[in-house]
Amino acid sequence: TVEIRGLVDDCTIKVLALNGKVIRQFPAQGGGRAFWDCRDGEGREAASGIYIIVAHNKAGDQVASSKIAVIPK
């Protein structure tokens, strides 16, 4: 599980592949944090690779972005 911190209230998180495809979208759990279980929208484990995590506020404005590497054990 990946913890995403420093978020504004009521964020939506999008996890994107490098080609721009949305792998997963979900609301942040609150308290300035969100957790991604490294699974796609259909519950499959994400493949090894680099992903872009983007946070949007209620108005739909992008408020933060970051890259993450997923390497299964």
Coordinates of N, CA and C in Angstrom, one line a residue:
T1 N 0.8 -1.2 0.0 CA 0.0 0.0 0.0 C 0.9 1.2 0.0
V2 N 0.5 2.2 -0.8 CA 1.2 3.5 -0.9 C 0.4 4.5 -0.2
E3 N 1.1 5.3 0.7 CA 0.4 6.4 1.4 C 0.8 7.7 0.7
I4 N -0.2 8.5 0.4 CA 0.0 9.8 -0.3 C -0.4 10.8 0.8
R5 N 0.5 11.7 1.1 CA 0.3 12.7 2.2 C 0.3 14.1 1.7
G6 N -0.1 15.1 2.5 CA -0.1 16.5 2.2 C -1.2 17.0 1.3
L7 N -2.3 16.3 1.3 CA -3.4 16.6 0.4 C -4.3 17.6 1.0
V8 N -5.0 18.4 0.2 CA -6.1 19.3 0.6 C -7.3 18.4 0.9
D9 N -8.3 19.0 1.6 CA -9.5 18.3 1.9 C -10.3 18.0 0.6
D10 N -11.0 16.9 0.6 CA -11.9 16.4 -0.5 C -11.2 16.3 -1.8
C11 N -10.1 15.6 -1.8 CA -9.3 15.4 -3.0 C -9.8 14.1 -3.7
T12 N -9.6 14.1 -5.0 CA -9.8 12.9 -5.8 C -8.4 12.5 -6.3
I13 N -8.0 11.3 -6.2 CA -6.7 10.8 -6.7 C -6.9 10.0 -8.0
K14 N -6.0 10.3 -8.9 CA -5.9 9.5 -10.2 C -4.5 8.9 -10.3
V15 N -4.5 7.7 -10.6 CA -3.2 7.0 -10.8 C -3.2 6.7 -12.3
L16 N -2.1 7.3 -13.0 CA -2.0 7.2 -14.4 C -0.8 6.4 -14.8
A17 N -0.9 5.7 -15.9 CA 0.3 5.0 -16.5 C 1.0 6.1 -17.3
L18 N 2.2 5.9 -17.7 CA 3.0 6.9 -18.4 C 2.4 7.3 -19.7
N19 N 1.6 6.5 -20.3 CA 0.9 6.8 -21.5 C -0.4 7.6 -21.3
G20 N -0.7 8.0 -20.1 CA -1.8 8.8 -19.7 C -3.1 8.1 -19.4
K21 N -3.1 6.7 -19.5 CA -4.3 5.9 -19.2 C -4.5 6.0 -17.7
V22 N -5.8 6.2 -17.3 CA -6.1 6.2 -15.9 C -6.2 4.7 -15.4
I23 N -5.4 4.4 -14.5 CA -5.3 3.0 -13.9 C -6.3 2.9 -12.8
R24 N -6.5 3.9 -12.0 CA -7.4 3.9 -10.9 C -7.7 5.3 -10.5
Q25 N -9.0 5.6 -10.0 CA -9.4 6.9 -9.5 C -10.2 6.6 -8.3
F26 N -9.9 7.4 -7.2 CA -10.6 7.2 -5.9 C -10.6 8.4 -5.1
P27 N -11.5 8.6 -4.2 CA -11.4 9.8 -3.3 C -10.4 9.5 -2.2
A28 N -9.7 10.6 -1.8 CA -8.8 10.5 -0.6 C -9.6 10.2 0.6
Q29 N -8.9 9.5 1.5 CA -9.6 9.0 2.7 C -9.8 10.1 3.8
G30 N -9.2 11.3 3.6 CA -9.3 12.4 4.5 C -8.1 12.6 5.4
G31 N -8.1 13.6 6.1 CA -6.9 13.9 7.0 C -5.7 14.2 6.2
G32 N -5.8 14.7 5.0 CA -4.7 15.0 4.1 C -3.9 13.8 3.6
R33 N -4.6 12.6 3.6 CA -3.9 11.4 3.2 C -4.8 10.6 2.3
A34 N -4.2 9.8 1.5 CA -4.9 8.8 0.6 C -4.0 7.6 0.6
F35 N -4.6 6.4 0.4 CA -3.9 5.2 0.3 C -4.2 4.5 -1.0
W36 N -3.2 4.0 -1.8 CA -3.4 3.2 -3.0 C -2.9 1.8 -2.7
D37 N -3.7 0.8 -3.0 CA -3.3 -0.6 -2.8 C -2.5 -1.2 -3.9
C38 N -2.1 -0.3 -4.9 CA -1.4 -0.8 -6.1 C -2.2 -1.7 -6.9
R39 N -3.5 -1.5 -7.0 CA -4.4 -2.3 -7.8 C -5.1 -1.3 -8.8
D40 N -5.5 -1.9 -9.9 CA -6.2 -1.1 -10.9 C -7.7 -1.0 -10.5
G41 N -8.5 -0.4 -11.4 CA -9.9 -0.3 -11.1 C -10.7 -1.6 -11.1
E42 N -10.1 -2.7 -11.6 CA -10.8 -4.0 -11.6 C -10.2 -4.9 -10.6
G43 N -9.3 -4.4 -9.7 CA -8.8 -5.2 -8.6 C -7.5 -6.0 -8.9
R44 N -7.0 -5.8 -10.1 CA -5.8 -6.5 -10.5 C -4.6 -5.7 -10.0
E45 N -3.5 -6.5 -9.6 CA -2.3 -5.8 -9.2 C -1.7 -5.0 -10.3
A46 N -1.2 -3.8 -10.0 CA -0.6 -3.0 -11.0 C 0.7 -3.7 -11.5
A47 N 1.0 -3.6 -12.8 CA 2.2 -4.1 -13.3 C 3.4 -3.3 -12.8
S48 N 4.6 -3.9 -12.8 CA 5.8 -3.1 -12.5 C 5.9 -1.9 -13.5
G49 N 6.4 -0.8 -12.9 CA 6.5 0.4 -13.8 C 6.4 1.7 -13.0
I50 N 6.5 2.7 -13.7 CA 6.4 4.1 -13.2 C 4.9 4.6 -13.4
Y51 N 4.4 5.1 -12.4 CA 3.0 5.7 -12.4 C 3.0 7.1 -12.0
I52 N 2.1 7.9 -12.5 CA 1.9 9.3 -12.1 C 0.7 9.4 -11.2
I53 N 0.8 10.0 -10.0 CA -0.3 10.2 -9.1 C -0.7 11.6 -9.1
V54 N -1.9 11.9 -9.4 CA -2.4 13.3 -9.5 C -3.6 13.5 -8.6
A55 N -3.5 14.6 -7.8 CA -4.6 14.9 -6.9 C -5.4 16.1 -7.4
H56 N -6.7 16.0 -7.4 CA -7.6 17.1 -7.9 C -8.5 17.5 -6.7
N57 N -8.7 18.9 -6.5 CA -9.6 19.3 -5.5 C -11.1 19.2 -6.0
K58 N -12.0 19.6 -5.2 CA -13.5 19.5 -5.6 C -13.8 20.3 -6.9
A59 N -13.1 21.4 -7.1 CA -13.3 22.2 -8.3 C -12.7 21.5 -9.6
G60 N -11.9 20.5 -9.4 CA -11.3 19.8 -10.5 C -9.9 20.3 -10.9
D61 N -9.4 21.2 -10.0 CA -8.1 21.8 -10.3 C -7.0 20.8 -9.8
Q62 N -6.0 20.6 -10.6 CA -4.9 19.8 -10.2 C -4.1 20.5 -9.1
V63 N -4.0 19.8 -8.0 CA -3.3 20.5 -6.8 C -2.0 19.9 -6.5
A64 N -1.7 18.7 -7.0 CA -0.5 18.0 -6.7 C -0.3 16.9 -7.7
S65 N 1.0 16.5 -7.9 CA 1.3 15.4 -8.7 C 2.7 14.8 -8.3
S66 N 2.9 13.6 -8.6 CA 4.1 12.9 -8.2 C 4.3 11.6 -9.1
K67 N 5.5 11.1 -9.1 CA 5.7 9.8 -9.8 C 6.0 8.8 -8.7
I68 N 5.7 7.5 -9.0 CA 6.0 6.4 -8.1 C 6.4 5.2 -8.9
A69 N 7.3 4.5 -8.4 CA 7.7 3.2 -9.1 C 7.1 2.1 -8.3
V70 N 6.5 1.2 -9.0 CA 5.9 0.0 -8.4 C 6.7 -1.2 -8.9
I71 N 7.3 -1.9 -7.9 CA 8.1 -3.1 -8.1 C 7.6 -4.2 -7.2
P72 N 6.8 -5.1 -7.7 CA 6.2 -6.2 -6.8 C 7.4 -7.1 -6.3
K73 N 7.1 -7.6 -5.1 CA 8.1 -8.5 -4.4 C 8.0 -9.9 -5.0

